[in-house]
Coordinates of C-alpha atoms in Angstrom, one line a residue:
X1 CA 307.5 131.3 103.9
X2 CA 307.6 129.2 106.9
X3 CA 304.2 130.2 107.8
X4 CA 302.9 129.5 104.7
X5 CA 304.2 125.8 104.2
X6 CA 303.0 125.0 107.9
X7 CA 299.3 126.4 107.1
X8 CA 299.4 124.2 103.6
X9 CA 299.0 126.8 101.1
X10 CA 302.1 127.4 99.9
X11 CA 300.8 128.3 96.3
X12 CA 301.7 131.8 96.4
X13 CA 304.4 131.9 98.8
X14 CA 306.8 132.2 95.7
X15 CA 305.4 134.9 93.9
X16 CA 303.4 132.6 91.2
X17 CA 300.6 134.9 89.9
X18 CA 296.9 132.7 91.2
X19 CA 295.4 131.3 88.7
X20 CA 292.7 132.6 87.4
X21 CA 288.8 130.9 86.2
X22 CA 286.8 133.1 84.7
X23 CA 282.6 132.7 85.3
X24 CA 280.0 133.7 82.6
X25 CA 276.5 134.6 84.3
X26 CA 274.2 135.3 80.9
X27 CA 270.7 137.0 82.1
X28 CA 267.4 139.0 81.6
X29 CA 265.8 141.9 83.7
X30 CA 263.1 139.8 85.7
X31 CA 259.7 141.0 85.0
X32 CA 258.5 143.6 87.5
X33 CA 254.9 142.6 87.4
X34 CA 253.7 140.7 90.7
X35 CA 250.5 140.0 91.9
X36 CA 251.4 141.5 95.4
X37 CA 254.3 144.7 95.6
X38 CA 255.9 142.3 98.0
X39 CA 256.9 140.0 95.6
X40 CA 258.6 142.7 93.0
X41 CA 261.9 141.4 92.1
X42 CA 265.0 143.5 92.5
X43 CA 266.8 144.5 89.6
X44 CA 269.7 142.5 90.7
X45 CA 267.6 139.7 91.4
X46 CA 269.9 136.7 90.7
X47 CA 273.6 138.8 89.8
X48 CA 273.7 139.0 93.6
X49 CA 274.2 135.4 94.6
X50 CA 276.4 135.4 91.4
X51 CA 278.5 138.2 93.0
X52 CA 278.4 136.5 96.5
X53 CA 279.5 133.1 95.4
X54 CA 282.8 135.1 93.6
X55 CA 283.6 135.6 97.1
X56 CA 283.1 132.9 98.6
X57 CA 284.9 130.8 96.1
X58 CA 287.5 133.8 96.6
X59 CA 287.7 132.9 99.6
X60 CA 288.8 128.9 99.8
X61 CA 290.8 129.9 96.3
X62 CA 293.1 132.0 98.4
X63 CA 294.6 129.0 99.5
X64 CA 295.7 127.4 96.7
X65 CA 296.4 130.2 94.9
X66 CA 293.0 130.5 92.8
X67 CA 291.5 133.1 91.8
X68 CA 287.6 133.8 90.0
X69 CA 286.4 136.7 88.0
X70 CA 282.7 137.0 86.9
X71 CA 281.6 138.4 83.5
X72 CA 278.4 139.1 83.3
X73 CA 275.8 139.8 80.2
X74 CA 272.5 140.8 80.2
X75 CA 270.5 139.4 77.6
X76 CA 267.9 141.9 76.2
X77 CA 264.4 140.5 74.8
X78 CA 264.8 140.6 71.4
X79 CA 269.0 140.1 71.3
X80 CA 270.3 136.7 70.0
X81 CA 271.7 135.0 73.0
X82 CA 274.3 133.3 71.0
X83 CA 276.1 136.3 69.9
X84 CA 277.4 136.4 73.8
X85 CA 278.2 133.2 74.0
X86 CA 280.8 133.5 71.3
X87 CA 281.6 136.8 72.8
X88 CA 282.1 135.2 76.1
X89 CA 284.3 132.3 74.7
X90 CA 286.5 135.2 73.3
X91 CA 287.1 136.5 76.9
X92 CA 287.7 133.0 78.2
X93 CA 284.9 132.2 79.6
X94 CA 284.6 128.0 79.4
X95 CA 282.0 127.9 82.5
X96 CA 278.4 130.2 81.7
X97 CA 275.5 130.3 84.3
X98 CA 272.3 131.1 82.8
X99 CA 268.9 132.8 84.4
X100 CA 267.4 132.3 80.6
X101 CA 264.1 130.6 79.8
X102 CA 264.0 126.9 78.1
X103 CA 264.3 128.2 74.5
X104 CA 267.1 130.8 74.8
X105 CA 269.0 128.0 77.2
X106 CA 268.7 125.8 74.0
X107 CA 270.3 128.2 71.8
X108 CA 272.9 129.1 74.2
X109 CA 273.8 125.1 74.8
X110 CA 274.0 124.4 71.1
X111 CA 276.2 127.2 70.5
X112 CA 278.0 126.9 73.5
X113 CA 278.8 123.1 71.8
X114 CA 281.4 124.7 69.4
X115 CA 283.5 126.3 72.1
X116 CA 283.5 123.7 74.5
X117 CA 281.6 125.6 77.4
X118 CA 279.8 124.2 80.4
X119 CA 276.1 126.0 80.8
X120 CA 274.4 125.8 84.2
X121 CA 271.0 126.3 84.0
X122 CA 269.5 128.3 86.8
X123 CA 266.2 129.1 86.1
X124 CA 264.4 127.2 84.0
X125 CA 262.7 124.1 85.4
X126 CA 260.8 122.7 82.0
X127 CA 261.1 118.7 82.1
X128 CA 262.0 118.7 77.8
X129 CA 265.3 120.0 78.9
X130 CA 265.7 117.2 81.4
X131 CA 264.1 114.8 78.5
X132 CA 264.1 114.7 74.7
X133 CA 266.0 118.3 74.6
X134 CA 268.7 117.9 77.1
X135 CA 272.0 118.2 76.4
X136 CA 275.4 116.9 77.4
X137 CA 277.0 120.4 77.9
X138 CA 274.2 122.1 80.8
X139 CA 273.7 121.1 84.3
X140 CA 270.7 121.8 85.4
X141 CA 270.7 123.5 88.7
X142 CA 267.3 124.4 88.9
X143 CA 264.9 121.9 90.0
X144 CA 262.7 120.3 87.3
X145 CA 258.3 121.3 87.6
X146 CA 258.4 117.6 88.6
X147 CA 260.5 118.0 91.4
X148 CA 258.5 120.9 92.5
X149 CA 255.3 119.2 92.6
X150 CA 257.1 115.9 93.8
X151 CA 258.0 117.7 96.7
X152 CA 254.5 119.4 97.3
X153 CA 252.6 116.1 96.5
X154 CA 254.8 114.3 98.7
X155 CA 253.9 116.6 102.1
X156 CA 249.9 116.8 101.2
X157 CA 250.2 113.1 100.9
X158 CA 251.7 112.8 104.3
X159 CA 249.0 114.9 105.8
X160 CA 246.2 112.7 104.4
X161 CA 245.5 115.7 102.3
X162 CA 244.9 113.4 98.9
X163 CA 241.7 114.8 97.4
X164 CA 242.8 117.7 95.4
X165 CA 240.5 120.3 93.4
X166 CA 242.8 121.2 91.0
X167 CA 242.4 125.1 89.3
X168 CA 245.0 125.8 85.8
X169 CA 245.5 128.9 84.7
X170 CA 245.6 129.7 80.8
X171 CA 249.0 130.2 80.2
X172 CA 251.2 127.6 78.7
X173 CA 253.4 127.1 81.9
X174 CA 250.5 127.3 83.9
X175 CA 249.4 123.8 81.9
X176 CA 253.1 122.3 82.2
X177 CA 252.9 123.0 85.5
X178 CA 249.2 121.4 85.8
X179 CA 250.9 118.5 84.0
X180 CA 253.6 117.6 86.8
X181 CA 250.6 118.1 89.5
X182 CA 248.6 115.3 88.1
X183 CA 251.7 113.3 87.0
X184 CA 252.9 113.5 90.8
X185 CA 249.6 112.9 92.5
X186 CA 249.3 109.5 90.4
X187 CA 252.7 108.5 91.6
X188 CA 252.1 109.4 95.2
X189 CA 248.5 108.3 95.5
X190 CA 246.3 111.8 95.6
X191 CA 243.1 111.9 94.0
X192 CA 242.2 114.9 91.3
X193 CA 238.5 114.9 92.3
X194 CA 237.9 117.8 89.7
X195 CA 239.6 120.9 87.5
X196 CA 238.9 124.3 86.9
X197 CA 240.3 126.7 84.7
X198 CA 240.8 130.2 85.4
X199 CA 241.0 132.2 81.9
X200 CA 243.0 135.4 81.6
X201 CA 241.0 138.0 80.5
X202 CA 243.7 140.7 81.2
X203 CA 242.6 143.8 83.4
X204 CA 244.3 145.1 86.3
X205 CA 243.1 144.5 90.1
X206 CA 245.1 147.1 91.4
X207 CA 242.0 149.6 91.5
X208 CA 239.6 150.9 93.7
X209 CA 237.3 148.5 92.8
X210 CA 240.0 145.8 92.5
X211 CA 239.2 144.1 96.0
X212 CA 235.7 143.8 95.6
X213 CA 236.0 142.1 92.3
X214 CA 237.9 139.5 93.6
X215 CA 236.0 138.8 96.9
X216 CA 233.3 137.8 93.9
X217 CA 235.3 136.4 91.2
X218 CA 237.2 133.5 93.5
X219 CA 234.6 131.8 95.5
X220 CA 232.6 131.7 92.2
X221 CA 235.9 129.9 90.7
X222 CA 235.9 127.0 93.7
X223 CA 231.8 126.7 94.3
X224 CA 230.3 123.5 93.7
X225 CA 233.7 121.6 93.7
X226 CA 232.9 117.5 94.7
X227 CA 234.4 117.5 98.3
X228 CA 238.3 117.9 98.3
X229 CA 240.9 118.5 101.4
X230 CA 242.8 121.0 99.8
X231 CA 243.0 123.3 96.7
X232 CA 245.9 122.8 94.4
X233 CA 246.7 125.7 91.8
X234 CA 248.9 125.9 88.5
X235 CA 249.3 129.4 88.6
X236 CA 253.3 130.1 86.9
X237 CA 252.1 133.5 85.0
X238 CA 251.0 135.0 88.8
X239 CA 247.6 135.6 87.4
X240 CA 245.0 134.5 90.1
X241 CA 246.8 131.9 92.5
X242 CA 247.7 134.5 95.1
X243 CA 244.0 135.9 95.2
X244 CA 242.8 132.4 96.3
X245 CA 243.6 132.5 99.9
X246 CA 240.5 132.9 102.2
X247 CA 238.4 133.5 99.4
X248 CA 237.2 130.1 98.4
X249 CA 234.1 128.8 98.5
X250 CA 234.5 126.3 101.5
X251 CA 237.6 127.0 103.5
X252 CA 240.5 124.8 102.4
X253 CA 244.2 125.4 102.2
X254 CA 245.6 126.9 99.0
X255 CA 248.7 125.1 97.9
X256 CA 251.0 125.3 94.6
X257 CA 251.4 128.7 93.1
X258 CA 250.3 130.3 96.3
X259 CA 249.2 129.7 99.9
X260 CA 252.3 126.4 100.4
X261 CA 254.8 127.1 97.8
X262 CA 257.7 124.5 96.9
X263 CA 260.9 126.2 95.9
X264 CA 264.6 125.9 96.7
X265 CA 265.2 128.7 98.9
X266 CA 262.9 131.7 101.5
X267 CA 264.1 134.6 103.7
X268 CA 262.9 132.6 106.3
X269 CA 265.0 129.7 106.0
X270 CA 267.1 129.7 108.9
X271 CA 268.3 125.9 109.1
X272 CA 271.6 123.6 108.6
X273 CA 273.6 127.0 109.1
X274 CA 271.3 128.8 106.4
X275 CA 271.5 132.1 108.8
X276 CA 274.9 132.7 108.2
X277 CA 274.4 132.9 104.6
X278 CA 271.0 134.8 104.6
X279 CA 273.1 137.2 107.2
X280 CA 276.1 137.8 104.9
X281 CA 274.0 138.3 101.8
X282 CA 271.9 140.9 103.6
X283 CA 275.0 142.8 104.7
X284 CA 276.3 142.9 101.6
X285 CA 273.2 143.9 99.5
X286 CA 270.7 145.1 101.6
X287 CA 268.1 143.0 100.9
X288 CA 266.7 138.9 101.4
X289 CA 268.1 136.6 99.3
X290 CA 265.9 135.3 97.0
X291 CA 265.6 131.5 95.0
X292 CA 266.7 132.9 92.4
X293 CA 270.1 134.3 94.1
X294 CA 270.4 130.8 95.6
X295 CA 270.1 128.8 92.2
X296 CA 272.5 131.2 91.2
X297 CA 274.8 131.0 93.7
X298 CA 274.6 127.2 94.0
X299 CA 275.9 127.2 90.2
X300 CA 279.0 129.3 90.5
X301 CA 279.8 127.6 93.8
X302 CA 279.8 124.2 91.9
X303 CA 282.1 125.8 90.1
X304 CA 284.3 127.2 92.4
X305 CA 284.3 123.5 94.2
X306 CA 285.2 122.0 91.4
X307 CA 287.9 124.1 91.1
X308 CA 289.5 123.2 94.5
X309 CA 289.0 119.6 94.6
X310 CA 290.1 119.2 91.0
X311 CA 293.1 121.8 92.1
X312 CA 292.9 123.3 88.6
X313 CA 291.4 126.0 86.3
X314 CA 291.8 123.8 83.2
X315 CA 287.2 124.0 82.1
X316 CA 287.7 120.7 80.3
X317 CA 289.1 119.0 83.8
X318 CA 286.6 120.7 86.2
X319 CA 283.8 119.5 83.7
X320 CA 284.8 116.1 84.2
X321 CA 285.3 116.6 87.8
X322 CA 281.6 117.9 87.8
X323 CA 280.4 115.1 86.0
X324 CA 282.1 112.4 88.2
X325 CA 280.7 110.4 90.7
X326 CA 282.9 112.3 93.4
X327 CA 282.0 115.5 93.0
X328 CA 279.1 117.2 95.8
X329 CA 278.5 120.5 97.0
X330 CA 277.2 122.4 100.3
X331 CA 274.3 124.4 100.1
X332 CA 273.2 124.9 103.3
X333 CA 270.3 121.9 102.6
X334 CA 270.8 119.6 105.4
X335 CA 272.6 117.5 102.8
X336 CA 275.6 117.6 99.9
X337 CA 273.9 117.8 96.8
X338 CA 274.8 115.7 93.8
X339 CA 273.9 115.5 90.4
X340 CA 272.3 112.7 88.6
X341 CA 274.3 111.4 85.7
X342 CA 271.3 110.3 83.3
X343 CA 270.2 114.2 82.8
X344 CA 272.4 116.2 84.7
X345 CA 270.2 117.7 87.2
X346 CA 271.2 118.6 91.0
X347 CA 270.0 116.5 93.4
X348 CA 268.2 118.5 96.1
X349 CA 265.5 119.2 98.3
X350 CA 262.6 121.2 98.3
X351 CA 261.3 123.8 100.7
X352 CA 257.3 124.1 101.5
X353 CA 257.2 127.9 102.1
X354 CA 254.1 129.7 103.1
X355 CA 254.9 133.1 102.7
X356 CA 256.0 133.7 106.5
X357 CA 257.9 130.3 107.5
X358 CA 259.4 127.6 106.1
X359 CA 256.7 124.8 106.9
X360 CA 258.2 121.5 105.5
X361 CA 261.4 119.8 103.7
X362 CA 261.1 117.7 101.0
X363 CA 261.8 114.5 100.5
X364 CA 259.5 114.0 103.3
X365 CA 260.1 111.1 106.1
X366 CA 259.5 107.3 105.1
X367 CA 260.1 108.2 101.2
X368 CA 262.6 106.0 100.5
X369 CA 265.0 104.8 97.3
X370 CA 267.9 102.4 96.5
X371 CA 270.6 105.5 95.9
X372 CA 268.9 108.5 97.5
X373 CA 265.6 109.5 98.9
X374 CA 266.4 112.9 97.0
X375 CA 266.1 110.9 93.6
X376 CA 262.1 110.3 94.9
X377 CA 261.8 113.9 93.7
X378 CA 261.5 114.5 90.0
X379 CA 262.0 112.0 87.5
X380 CA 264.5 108.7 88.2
X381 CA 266.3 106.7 86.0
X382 CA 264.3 104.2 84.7
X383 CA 261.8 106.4 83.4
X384 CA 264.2 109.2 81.9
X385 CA 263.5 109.9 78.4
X386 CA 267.1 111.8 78.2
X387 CA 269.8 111.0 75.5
X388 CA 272.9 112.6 76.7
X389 CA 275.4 114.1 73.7

């Protein structure tokens, strides 16, 4: 007993039973079709940093006599998401992490309403749920498509790369996507000197002929293009973005959905103590972490912080502790990251990733703001259309 007062965790030196916070992680099976085999997720794509940030939070909760369980529920395509929620508020489950796209988050928040549950959104980036369909109940750990391209725009801008040849895909996220481009290179100063759109005409390119038909197909898609410093694709649905590289017309980088990628996390991130995490989640599962496993993890080790600065389980106290201006967490960014109280998003910054190395940070040097030069990424207060209830 003496041992334990001296080291300040006394908690369970009198047989008290730890308590216990249990974490929801609602998901989907992530599509297995990739342009390039590298790319194929793993089937446990995302439960893994949910799984690894239980033990960490394990971990400091040993010390004052915490303790975290996570319950997890795959969400199939054509099952009602809601129907777990309520299932999950059964179990006591008051804190849910989500890998669920913009609509199914909406359903799960407006259920979730009725039990009093927190919902952290981890995957889907779409600026409505930031805007006119956010909602007081999810905490958007994910960045927003604005923050993306804020973070992209930001480094082509500081190479003097500002005349852009923009190529959309046909897809409707490949057009939100396009949307943010142009929105950031206004705000930054970058110059659109022309679009293309590549249609998806289905077909596979993994065939024998599959190589030559793109050595054709993507200079024809860039020829003729005004003179630009770099080519800038919207390219979500992983159509024809990756194909671009060294086949364009004139030789220009590729940037966006391939070539320099923004995101919130690489294998090759090895900075601000980011190798001891990328070590320990290799160890443990045998493969790199992915952004995905590091949104995910970031959300149930808000969580778990919560839980030890607020020194309680109680959801309706960590939710306020969350929520307050006190509350940060380490994510091996350089930086604590905080969220933003006008539409709940995490504050954070972006990586520039080119496949091989991490090339650039985001916010990028000399971008500066009142609060914090994160809040030049993504939209800022004055021009939030959110509506917190």
């Amino acid at each position: 007993m003496i041992l334990c007062i001296a080291a300040g965790w006394c908690g369970g030196c009198f047989g008290e039973p730890p308590q216990q916070l249990k974490i929801g992680y609602m998901w989907m099976k992530p599509s297995k079709i990739r342009v390039s085999l590298l790319d194929v997720p793993a089937d446990n794509d995302g439960l893994a940093g949910a799984q690894l940030a239980i033990d960490d939070n394990a971990t400091t909760g040993q010390f004052l006599n915490q303790g975290f369980n996570l319950v997890d529920r795959e969400v199939s395509k054509g099952e009602d998401p809601t129907e777990a929620v309520k299932e999950l508020a059964d179990e006591g489950v008051g804190m849910i992490v989500t890998s669920l796209d913009a609509e199914r988050l909406l359903a799960v928040a407006n259920a979730a309403m009725a039990h009093g549950q927190l919902i952290l959104n981890a995957v889907a980036i779409d600026e409505r749920l930031r805007a006119e369909d956010c909602r007081g109940n999810v905490i958007h750990v994910a960045p927003s498509r604005t923050m993306l391209s804020d973070g992209l725009t930001q480094y082509l801008t500081w190479k003097n790369w500002k005349r852009w040849l923009l190529v959309v895909g046909s897809h409707d996220n490949d057009k939100l996507f396009a949307d943010a481009l142009r929105q950031s290179a206004a705000k930054f100063g970058a110059k659109i000197v022309d679009e293309r759109e590549f249609k998806d005409t289905g077909g596979a390119r993994r065939t024998d002929s599959g190589i030559v038909e793109v050595q054709r197909q993507m200079p024809l898609l860039t020829q003729g293009a005004p003179e630009h410093d770099v080519v800038v694709t919207a390219d979500e649905s992983e159509v024809f973005a990756a194909y671009l590289p060294f086949r364009t017309f004139v030789p220009r980088p590729v940037v966006g959905s391939a070539g320099l990628v923004p995101g919130t996390w690489n294998a090759a991130f090895d900075q601000w103590g980011a190798v001891q995490l990328q070590n320990r989640f290799i160890i443990k599962f045998h493969r790199p972490m992915s952004a995905l496993d590091m949104q995910v993890w970031t959300a149930v080790r808000m969580v778990g912080e919560a839980s030890v600065r607020a020194g309680s389980a109680d959801v309706a106290k960590l939710v306020d502790y969350i929520k307050s201006p006190e509350f940060s967490v380490a994510a091996f960014k350089g930086q604590k990251l905080t969220l933003r109280d006008w539409d709940m998003q995490l504050r954070q910054p972006i990586l520039l990733f080119d496949g091989r190395n991490t090339v650039s940070v985001s916010p990028q040097h000399g971008y500066l703001h009142q609060y914090s030069s994160l809040d030049t990424l993504g939209t800022d207060r004055p021009s939030s259309k959110c509506k917190l209830n």
